[in-house]
mmCIF file of C-alpha atoms in Angstrom:
data_model
loop_
_atom_site.group_PDB
_atom_site.id
_atom_site.type_symbol
_atom_site.label_atom_id
_atom_site.label_comp_id
_atom_site.label_asym_id
_atom_site.label_seq_id
_atom_site.Cartn_x
_atom_site.Cartn_y
_atom_site.Cartn_z
ATOM 1 C CA UNK Q 1 -47.016 60.175 15.447
ATOM 2 C CA UNK Q 2 -46.719 56.675 16.814
ATOM 3 C CA UNK Q 3 -44.877 54.304 14.509
ATOM 4 C CA UNK Q 4 -41.365 53.234 13.528
ATOM 5 C CA UNK Q 5 -38.185 54.879 12.331
ATOM 6 C CA UNK Q 6 -36.147 52.490 10.211
ATOM 7 C CA UNK Q 7 -32.386 52.687 9.757
ATOM 8 C CA UNK Q 8 -30.854 51.218 6.614
ATOM 9 C CA UNK Q 9 -27.287 50.627 5.457
ATOM 10 C CA UNK Q 10 -26.943 51.649 1.813
ATOM 11 C CA UNK Q 11 -24.106 49.822 0.019
ATOM 12 C CA UNK Q 12 -25.729 50.082 -3.391
ATOM 13 C CA UNK Q 13 -28.273 47.656 -1.937
ATOM 14 C CA UNK Q 14 -30.270 48.647 1.136
ATOM 15 C CA UNK Q 15 -30.176 46.540 4.311
ATOM 16 C CA UNK Q 16 -32.482 47.114 7.284
ATOM 17 C CA UNK Q 17 -30.249 47.549 10.340
ATOM 18 C CA UNK Q 18 -32.672 48.666 13.027
ATOM 19 C CA UNK Q 19 -36.264 49.599 13.775
ATOM 20 C CA UNK Q 20 -36.827 52.227 16.462
ATOM 21 C CA UNK Q 21 -40.292 52.413 17.974
ATOM 22 C CA UNK Q 22 -41.747 55.915 18.277
ATOM 23 C CA UNK Q 23 -44.316 56.236 21.080
ATOM 24 C CA UNK Q 24 -47.512 58.280 20.784
ATOM 25 C CA UNK Q 25 -46.692 61.792 22.074
ATOM 26 C CA UNK Q 26 -48.947 64.825 22.204
ATOM 27 C CA UNK Q 27 -46.548 67.689 21.604
ATOM 28 C CA UNK Q 28 -46.826 70.737 23.816
ATOM 29 C CA UNK Q 29 -44.498 73.380 25.211
ATOM 30 C CA UNK Q 30 -43.986 71.262 28.339
ATOM 31 C CA UNK Q 31 -43.758 67.850 26.649
ATOM 32 C CA UNK Q 32 -40.390 66.592 25.466
ATOM 33 C CA UNK Q 33 -40.158 65.302 21.930
ATOM 34 C CA UNK Q 34 -39.024 61.774 21.138
ATOM 35 C CA UNK Q 35 -35.266 61.127 21.246
ATOM 36 C CA UNK Q 36 -33.494 57.842 20.529
ATOM 37 C CA UNK Q 37 -29.762 57.376 21.082
ATOM 38 C CA UNK Q 38 -27.919 54.510 19.399
ATOM 39 C CA UNK Q 39 -24.651 54.281 21.284
ATOM 40 C CA UNK Q 40 -22.744 51.693 19.300
ATOM 41 C CA UNK Q 41 -20.156 52.057 16.556
ATOM 42 C CA UNK Q 42 -20.921 51.551 12.878
ATOM 43 C CA UNK Q 43 -17.954 51.130 10.563
ATOM 44 C CA UNK Q 44 -18.824 52.178 7.024
ATOM 45 C CA UNK Q 45 -16.694 51.748 3.932
ATOM 46 C CA UNK Q 46 -16.145 54.802 1.765
ATOM 47 C CA UNK Q 47 -19.313 55.442 -0.226
ATOM 48 C CA UNK Q 48 -21.606 53.561 2.178
ATOM 49 C CA UNK Q 49 -24.356 55.608 3.825
ATOM 50 C CA UNK Q 50 -26.913 55.306 6.583
ATOM 51 C CA UNK Q 51 -30.487 56.056 5.471
ATOM 52 C CA UNK Q 52 -33.544 56.634 7.637
ATOM 53 C CA UNK Q 53 -37.257 56.503 6.918
ATOM 54 C CA UNK Q 54 -40.431 56.765 8.960
ATOM 55 C CA UNK Q 55 -43.473 54.544 8.885
ATOM 56 C CA UNK Q 56 -45.851 57.506 8.698
ATOM 57 C CA UNK Q 57 -43.929 59.925 6.433
ATOM 58 C CA UNK Q 58 -43.196 62.170 9.417
ATOM 59 C CA UNK Q 59 -40.371 64.696 9.410
ATOM 60 C CA UNK Q 60 -37.366 63.574 11.461
ATOM 61 C CA UNK Q 61 -33.944 64.976 12.292
ATOM 62 C CA UNK Q 62 -30.994 62.594 12.492
ATOM 63 C CA UNK Q 63 -27.681 63.706 13.988
ATOM 64 C CA UNK Q 64 -24.546 61.606 13.621
ATOM 65 C CA UNK Q 65 -20.900 61.887 14.551
ATOM 66 C CA UNK Q 66 -18.141 60.488 12.387
ATOM 67 C CA UNK Q 67 -14.458 59.833 12.406
ATOM 68 C CA UNK Q 68 -12.106 59.081 9.518
ATOM 69 C CA UNK Q 69 -10.345 55.762 10.209
ATOM 70 C CA UNK Q 70 -8.769 53.042 8.142
ATOM 71 C CA UNK Q 71 -11.149 50.249 7.085
ATOM 72 C CA UNK Q 72 -11.326 47.553 8.338
ATOM 73 C CA UNK Q 73 -11.043 48.837 11.870
#
């Protein structure tokens, strides 16, 4: 449903990093679902996590890619 997906950085405290607007979509076999791509790097210390929530308690799927590097980059 129309609303927001919020992305948080969890360091022990939670910080709002981004709000992604979700448009109103009537799902059907011929209608694509909503996809948002965030194409920028996030460098997380060991133990830090990204958390996501929706405005309307909808089910979402989040896919990420990671790489093990030395911090700080």
